[in-house]
Amino acid sequence: MTDANAQAPRTSLFAPDARTARRNNSEARFRLFGLISVTIGLAALVMLLSSVLFNGTSSFRQTMLELPVTLDAKVLDKKGNRNPDDLAKVTTIGYGRLISDALDKAITDNGIVVDGLTSKDVKDMISKEAPAQIRGRVLANPDLIGQTVSFQVLANGRIDGYMKGRVTLETAERDSNVSVNQLHLADALHEKGLLDMPFNWLFITAPDASELRPEAAGLGVAILGSAYMMIIVLVLSLPIGVAASIYLEEFAPQNRITDLIEVNISNLAAVPSIVFGILGLAVFINFVGLPQSAPIVGALVLTLMTLPTIIIATRAALKAVPPSIREAALGVGASKMQSIFHHVLPLAMPGILTGAIIGLAQALGETAPLLLIGMVAFVRDYPGAPPEGFFDPAAALPVQVYNWTQRADPAFVERASGAIIVLLIFLVIMNFVAILLRRRFERRW
Amino acid sequence: MSLSLLILIVLALGVAGYALARARVTAQANGDRRRLHSLIGYYGHTVFLFATVPALLLLGAWLLLQPVVIDGRVSSMLQPGDIPEGGSLSLVMSDVRRIANGLDTLVAQGQLTEAALTTLRTETADVRGQLGSVGIALGSDVQTNVLEAAKAYRGQQGTAQAVMAAVVLLASVLGLALSYKRLSPDFRARNVFESFVKALLIASSMVAVLTTFGILFSMLFESIHFFQLYPAKEFFFSLTWNPQFRGGSSLGIWPLLWGTLYVSFVALLVAVPIGLMIAIYLSEYASKRLRTFAKPAIEILAGIPTIVYGLFALITVGPFLRDYFAQPLGLGTSSSSVMTAGLVMGIMLIPFVSSLSDDIISAVPQSLRDGSFGLGATQSETIRKVVFPAALPGIVGAVLLAASRAIGETMIVVMGAGAAAKLGLNPFEAMTTITVKIVSQLTGDTEFASPETLVAFALGMMLFFFTLALNVIALIVVRKYREQYE
Amino acid sequence: MDDLRIVERDVNTHTNKITARGVDVFYGGSHAIKGVDVDILDNTVTAFIGPSGCGKSTFLRCLNRMNDTIDICRVKGEILLDGENIYNPKVDPVQLRAKVGMVFQKPNPFPKSIYDNVAYGPKIHGLTRNKAELDEVVETSLRKAAIWNEVKDRLQAPGTGLSGGQQQRLCIARAIATSPEVLLMDEPCSALDPIATAQVEELIDELRAQFSVVIVTHSMQQAARVSQRTAFFHLGNLVEYGETGQIFTAPKDPRTESYITGRIG
């Protein structure tokens, strides 16, 4: 047997070697694939966020008409006694007429002329929601009757779309809900400063609106509902999660039952969220009989989902506290319980809170289980004050997004994206607090 | 008595017990705290816990069981004739509950007095109209037995509330009195208190177990219910999914299972190579600066709620794929498709795969890498021929976990995949998944007791076992792999 | 096979295999190797000894540029292999490492079969034209590493299933399968029991017929047993370098003497 390799002629290290060059090329290719993958990952993030921002930022501005409305006592208070019951009998139709009269007057006063403009065109410039808003303000303050008050009233959704570039003169020709004349009128009003796009507070505070009034749809009920749920989730999941972690980490004996609990927790962390929705529907609504669409049910479901996250984080935090601390406490005669509650737990607190905030952030964005427990319902009334308000129907931020995407009017796409921006702002704040906590209190032993 | 008031009273009793306990042991020890077995606070804590916790637990259990008991008693009042053709007992019971609520509202608004209520008869009054005026719209006129059942339901609920308040308060007072009686300077308050706390800790950790049982039983019962109404053979072997409002539905799982697997497959096809290469590049090649920037940036993708991905699929990716791929290639005109959902879900899974693989790749010992470099292997040869095969079991585990995520994902497929149950191969066609159908069957207008609604529970059951099996296998694989290098 | 061993070459050759001049190594801010000059002879076992942290392993890893894989490590000075500076930018470390093989402290067989472990190097460097040649290289290498008889019946079994000493000899077989000119060994016996150590030491002695062997060792006895020349490192300096016998019996430097007699280390 001969050793072929040993007899190979010696090559210089400097000599170019075709095979090595080939191998180095394949090395460079591999590296390039890696770089491309990273780029794809980053590009996906950028595209995702820019798609939301691009579609959604405009929802924070809303087209409004600035109109002096004469609140005619003859129309609004026929008996002239300012009796709230009688005032309430005047419907929005009455207020609607006042507003369109005001707009008519404004058009003539400012000398705006648009050829072929009908009175229906003028009337439809105003959102169907506007009369209700003014009615609400008058009922709250009957002294306004008889005066001429300057109101900012919502413009129709299509006019809003025109101001934001969603509706154009071409699409308007094919659209039965808006006429080209109205768009010209909007331009003219804008020029005179009667039509403007201020910051859209209503988007954040107002409740949802019907399918036909996207301009009035807001997140008020959804934000309140989400806030209620987060409060309950925090109040329930933090103590239960911490207590469970303390038991498992510090007290639990090595036995079958402990194993069962551990396996359960790690599996619950991986159960699809929709399954929790089924649980909520079957147990909390059908079996226990809690009301549908109520924040309490959503919160209970989200609590069960958040628990594994909090337990895993808390156990990691407890584990990170060195045994010497425990021994020191035990050494001065503290009971095990005292050593944990007086020394270990406070030291683990930053880690626990960070985990809790991250768990809450997950819960805030969770949608699927809430769909099943009826939070898709159309809710216009704000839930009451807690604790009774926890049982009132409400919406939730992510579900509101889903709700809006299911509607036909493209204006709701803008609203849905805007709602996501609000949701993401909350998430950023929460994660920022978590990072801050970790930075501020992180300890290396 | 309202619930919050009851809870407040119980808590107040607890606080009172705390103060009383402190006062009592102080007096017993003649003000000398050193004569006490435990710190004085523990005596107070113990009484507080005994006064509140059993009472509150009782309250919770009562609230949980009361509807079940009352439903059982009231439903026995109904005759078989009260159940309309094609309806079911549970539907009538939900009517009973709604009527009872309506009556409550009527009484509260003063439209009906308690006395008038007892003599209220369907023959003599327009009950349906009255209920309609307070927002309880009924599909048909109220039957005598149903109205009587509703009245009984209302009455029993009122009684039950009163009894509950009494029992809970009694429990609280009893707990307080018993623990208070036992107080003495020699009473081992700390030990008792700590045992109590430990019991609470154990109870908390059992919540996870209870949740799993809750999931299992809720799905099991309703699934059994479903299979009583619909043949299991059809569900597992039929190739069509076609729910109908008026019975005669075909509810075969295969089109849904196919859609689920197809979308998940596309998602994994995107996520696994990209995620893996990201993990490799960031851990083996990238400069420190790129790594500190890119790693958290990619992990942001994992923190974004799935509804955002759903919207992205719906308004950006779907139309893009339709306009630039599906339509020019003549493959379809739908913006929701397997491709749309799969692609977006793939993006969602990238950080999941990359961070799991990152952990696994860094668990491969440096000595193996050194061995390979020492033989003159290039970095990519080392990764492909030594690190990757060594990490393979762990990576397989990560892929299985990602697959279980993909199968259980809901919002992206609801908004991106479509609703048509189809057994097709064209990825630019809309298809539907198990999760989509769970949502649509449970949020639709069909009656709860119909097979069209209950099928969602059977689907959920399938989903649960499917993902559970994947997770368990993945965990075992990963654990085995970890042990190999420990 | 025996024809490879019958030619006992002159161990006292004076051809330089590796020449290092003014080598400095920095780890981030710390100066790990300070101006080392050393000549390593062909067909000789050279031992690097010294207390832990003295830089002997670091210097060894410079000889096949394994330090390149550590980001913060910088090497200055020149190291010539047969007169060619291995830190010349034209040199590809991949090619260099095929000529300068390495065996590590802990046996690190790949989680593959015994056969694939040995075939790995020849495969990536494309040293064989077909399966038969590859088989031959694997057998030769395993024979040279004195492990052939123990594994010839289970070449497809995983390399990780062997005992520690067998694993280390497998790693040596793996290293010599690429027919290197120099074999670097970084404390190759520190993870082995005495019997396995004896086997490996015996093997090292045989290997020097074909390779220039550089071995880092903690054990002075081992250095004395296997090496012809010894270099003593201390705090990053090469304190003394010469014939092994002379270093152990008549050290010139007092630091060497203290180390040999056990006063530092």
Short mmCIF file of C-alpha atoms in Angstrom, two decimals, chain A residues 252-433:
data_model
loop_
_atom_site.label_atom_id
_atom_site.label_comp_id
_atom_site.label_asym_id
_atom_site.label_seq_id
_atom_site.Cartn_x
_atom_site.Cartn_y
_atom_site.Cartn_z
CA ALA A 252 -42.30 22.04 45.70
CA PRO A 253 -40.98 18.57 46.45
CA GLN A 254 -39.66 16.48 43.58
CA ASN A 255 -42.68 14.33 42.88
CA ARG A 256 -45.31 13.38 40.36
CA ILE A 257 -47.62 16.26 41.19
CA THR A 258 -44.89 18.84 40.79
CA ASP A 259 -43.96 17.27 37.47
CA LEU A 260 -47.59 17.42 36.40
CA ILE A 261 -47.76 21.13 37.22
CA GLU A 262 -44.50 21.88 35.42
CA VAL A 263 -45.56 20.01 32.30
CA ASN A 264 -48.89 21.79 32.38
CA ILE A 265 -47.32 25.20 32.56
CA SER A 266 -44.93 24.59 29.70
CA ASN A 267 -47.73 23.19 27.58
CA LEU A 268 -50.11 26.03 28.35
CA ALA A 269 -47.47 28.43 27.10
CA ALA A 270 -47.71 26.74 23.72
CA VAL A 271 -51.45 26.15 23.44
CA PRO A 272 -52.89 28.21 20.55
CA SER A 273 -54.60 31.33 21.82
CA ILE A 274 -57.87 30.45 20.14
CA VAL A 275 -58.19 27.40 22.34
CA PHE A 276 -58.27 29.74 25.33
CA GLY A 277 -61.12 31.53 23.59
CA ILE A 278 -63.02 28.25 23.38
CA LEU A 279 -62.35 27.72 27.07
CA GLY A 280 -63.67 31.19 27.85
CA LEU A 281 -66.81 30.63 25.83
CA ALA A 282 -67.53 27.21 27.27
CA VAL A 283 -66.62 27.86 30.90
CA PHE A 284 -67.01 31.53 31.69
CA ILE A 285 -69.97 32.32 29.43
CA ASN A 286 -71.94 29.12 28.97
CA PHE A 287 -71.19 27.41 32.27
CA VAL A 288 -70.72 30.24 34.75
CA GLY A 289 -73.08 32.53 32.89
CA LEU A 290 -70.95 35.69 32.78
CA PRO A 291 -72.15 38.22 30.19
CA GLN A 292 -70.83 38.15 26.65
CA SER A 293 -68.53 40.96 25.40
CA ALA A 294 -67.69 41.89 28.98
CA PRO A 295 -64.14 42.91 29.91
CA ILE A 296 -64.24 40.53 32.88
CA VAL A 297 -64.53 37.48 30.63
CA GLY A 298 -61.84 38.72 28.26
CA ALA A 299 -59.62 39.47 31.23
CA LEU A 300 -60.10 36.01 32.76
CA VAL A 301 -59.16 34.36 29.48
CA LEU A 302 -56.15 36.64 29.03
CA THR A 303 -55.11 35.99 32.63
CA LEU A 304 -54.94 32.27 31.99
CA MET A 305 -52.90 32.97 28.87
CA THR A 306 -50.55 35.37 30.63
CA LEU A 307 -49.92 33.15 33.65
CA PRO A 308 -47.35 30.86 31.98
CA THR A 309 -45.37 33.88 30.76
CA ILE A 310 -45.31 35.42 34.21
CA ILE A 311 -44.52 32.12 35.90
CA ILE A 312 -41.61 31.42 33.57
CA ALA A 313 -40.20 34.93 34.04
CA THR A 314 -40.68 34.87 37.80
CA ARG A 315 -39.01 31.51 38.18
CA ALA A 316 -36.04 32.75 36.19
CA ALA A 317 -35.86 35.81 38.42
CA LEU A 318 -36.07 33.72 41.59
CA LYS A 319 -33.43 31.36 40.29
CA ALA A 320 -31.12 34.28 39.64
CA VAL A 321 -31.07 35.23 43.33
CA PRO A 322 -28.03 33.44 44.69
CA PRO A 323 -28.55 30.79 47.40
CA SER A 324 -26.20 32.71 49.67
CA ILE A 325 -28.96 35.28 50.28
CA ARG A 326 -31.36 32.54 51.38
CA GLU A 327 -28.71 30.95 53.55
CA ALA A 328 -27.86 34.27 55.15
CA ALA A 329 -31.50 34.83 56.10
CA LEU A 330 -31.94 31.26 57.35
CA GLY A 331 -28.69 31.64 59.24
CA VAL A 332 -30.03 34.45 61.41
CA GLY A 333 -33.07 32.35 62.29
CA ALA A 334 -35.63 33.44 59.74
CA SER A 335 -38.18 30.86 58.65
CA LYS A 336 -38.07 29.75 55.04
CA MET A 337 -41.18 31.78 54.29
CA GLN A 338 -39.59 34.86 55.87
CA SER A 339 -36.37 34.42 53.95
CA ILE A 340 -38.32 34.29 50.71
CA PHE A 341 -40.75 37.11 51.34
CA HIS A 342 -38.26 39.43 53.08
CA HIS A 343 -35.16 38.84 50.97
CA VAL A 344 -35.51 36.73 47.85
CA LEU A 345 -38.73 38.20 46.51
CA PRO A 346 -37.70 41.88 46.77
CA LEU A 347 -34.45 41.07 45.00
CA ALA A 348 -36.29 39.20 42.25
CA MET A 349 -38.92 41.93 41.87
CA PRO A 350 -37.42 43.81 38.88
CA GLY A 351 -37.25 40.58 36.90
CA ILE A 352 -40.77 39.65 37.91
CA LEU A 353 -42.17 43.03 36.94
CA THR A 354 -40.36 42.96 33.62
CA GLY A 355 -41.90 39.57 32.91
CA ALA A 356 -45.31 40.81 33.99
CA ILE A 357 -45.15 43.82 31.70
CA ILE A 358 -44.10 41.68 28.76
CA GLY A 359 -46.94 39.28 29.54
CA LEU A 360 -49.37 42.19 29.69
CA ALA A 361 -48.09 43.51 26.37
CA GLN A 362 -48.78 40.12 24.83
CA ALA A 363 -52.24 40.07 26.35
CA LEU A 364 -52.98 43.57 25.08
CA GLY A 365 -52.36 42.54 21.48
CA GLU A 366 -54.21 39.24 21.68
CA THR A 367 -57.23 39.06 19.42
CA ALA A 368 -58.39 35.56 18.59
CA PRO A 369 -59.76 34.47 21.98
CA LEU A 370 -61.64 37.74 22.37
CA LEU A 371 -63.47 37.14 19.11
CA LEU A 372 -64.99 33.97 20.53
CA ILE A 373 -66.26 35.55 23.72
CA GLY A 374 -68.31 38.08 21.82
CA MET A 375 -66.08 41.13 21.90
CA VAL A 376 -66.72 41.60 18.18
CA ALA A 377 -70.15 42.95 19.05
CA PHE A 378 -70.90 46.51 18.04
CA VAL A 379 -70.72 48.50 21.26
CA ARG A 380 -71.44 52.22 21.30
CA ASP A 381 -71.92 52.77 25.02
CA TYR A 382 -68.98 53.31 27.27
CA PRO A 383 -68.79 50.68 30.01
CA GLY A 384 -69.57 52.00 33.48
CA ALA A 385 -67.09 52.68 36.23
CA PRO A 386 -65.39 49.64 37.76
CA PRO A 387 -66.11 47.22 39.33
CA GLU A 388 -69.64 47.05 37.85
CA GLY A 389 -68.26 48.33 34.56
CA PHE A 390 -66.18 45.19 34.22
CA PHE A 391 -69.43 43.38 33.47
CA ASP A 392 -70.68 45.86 30.85
CA PRO A 393 -70.20 45.15 27.17
CA ALA A 394 -67.09 46.76 25.74
CA ALA A 395 -64.74 46.42 22.81
CA ALA A 396 -60.98 45.86 22.86
CA LEU A 397 -58.30 47.56 20.79
CA PRO A 398 -57.15 44.62 18.65
CA VAL A 399 -60.71 43.38 18.17
CA GLN A 400 -61.74 46.85 17.07
CA VAL A 401 -59.04 46.67 14.40
CA TYR A 402 -60.43 43.35 13.21
CA ASN A 403 -63.95 44.72 13.28
CA TRP A 404 -63.05 47.65 11.08
CA THR A 405 -61.23 45.53 8.55
CA GLN A 406 -64.43 43.54 8.04
CA ARG A 407 -66.33 46.65 6.89
CA ALA A 408 -66.80 47.67 3.28
CA ASP A 409 -65.92 51.38 3.30
CA PRO A 410 -62.20 51.85 2.56
CA ALA A 411 -62.17 54.65 5.12
CA PHE A 412 -62.17 51.89 7.75
CA VAL A 413 -58.81 50.60 6.50
CA GLU A 414 -57.38 53.96 7.50
CA ARG A 415 -59.11 53.69 10.88
CA ALA A 416 -57.90 50.14 11.43
CA SER A 417 -54.31 51.14 10.67
CA GLY A 418 -54.68 54.15 12.94
CA ALA A 419 -55.95 51.90 15.71
CA ILE A 420 -52.90 49.71 15.24
CA ILE A 421 -50.70 52.74 15.64
CA VAL A 422 -52.42 53.45 18.95
CA LEU A 423 -51.97 49.80 19.96
CA LEU A 424 -48.31 49.85 18.98
CA ILE A 425 -47.74 53.07 20.92
CA PHE A 426 -49.07 51.36 24.04
CA LEU A 427 -46.88 48.33 23.37
CA VAL A 428 -43.80 50.48 22.83
CA ILE A 429 -44.44 52.30 26.09
CA MET A 430 -44.87 49.02 27.97
CA ASN A 431 -41.75 47.46 26.50
CA PHE A 432 -39.83 50.64 27.13
CA VAL A 433 -40.82 50.55 30.79
#
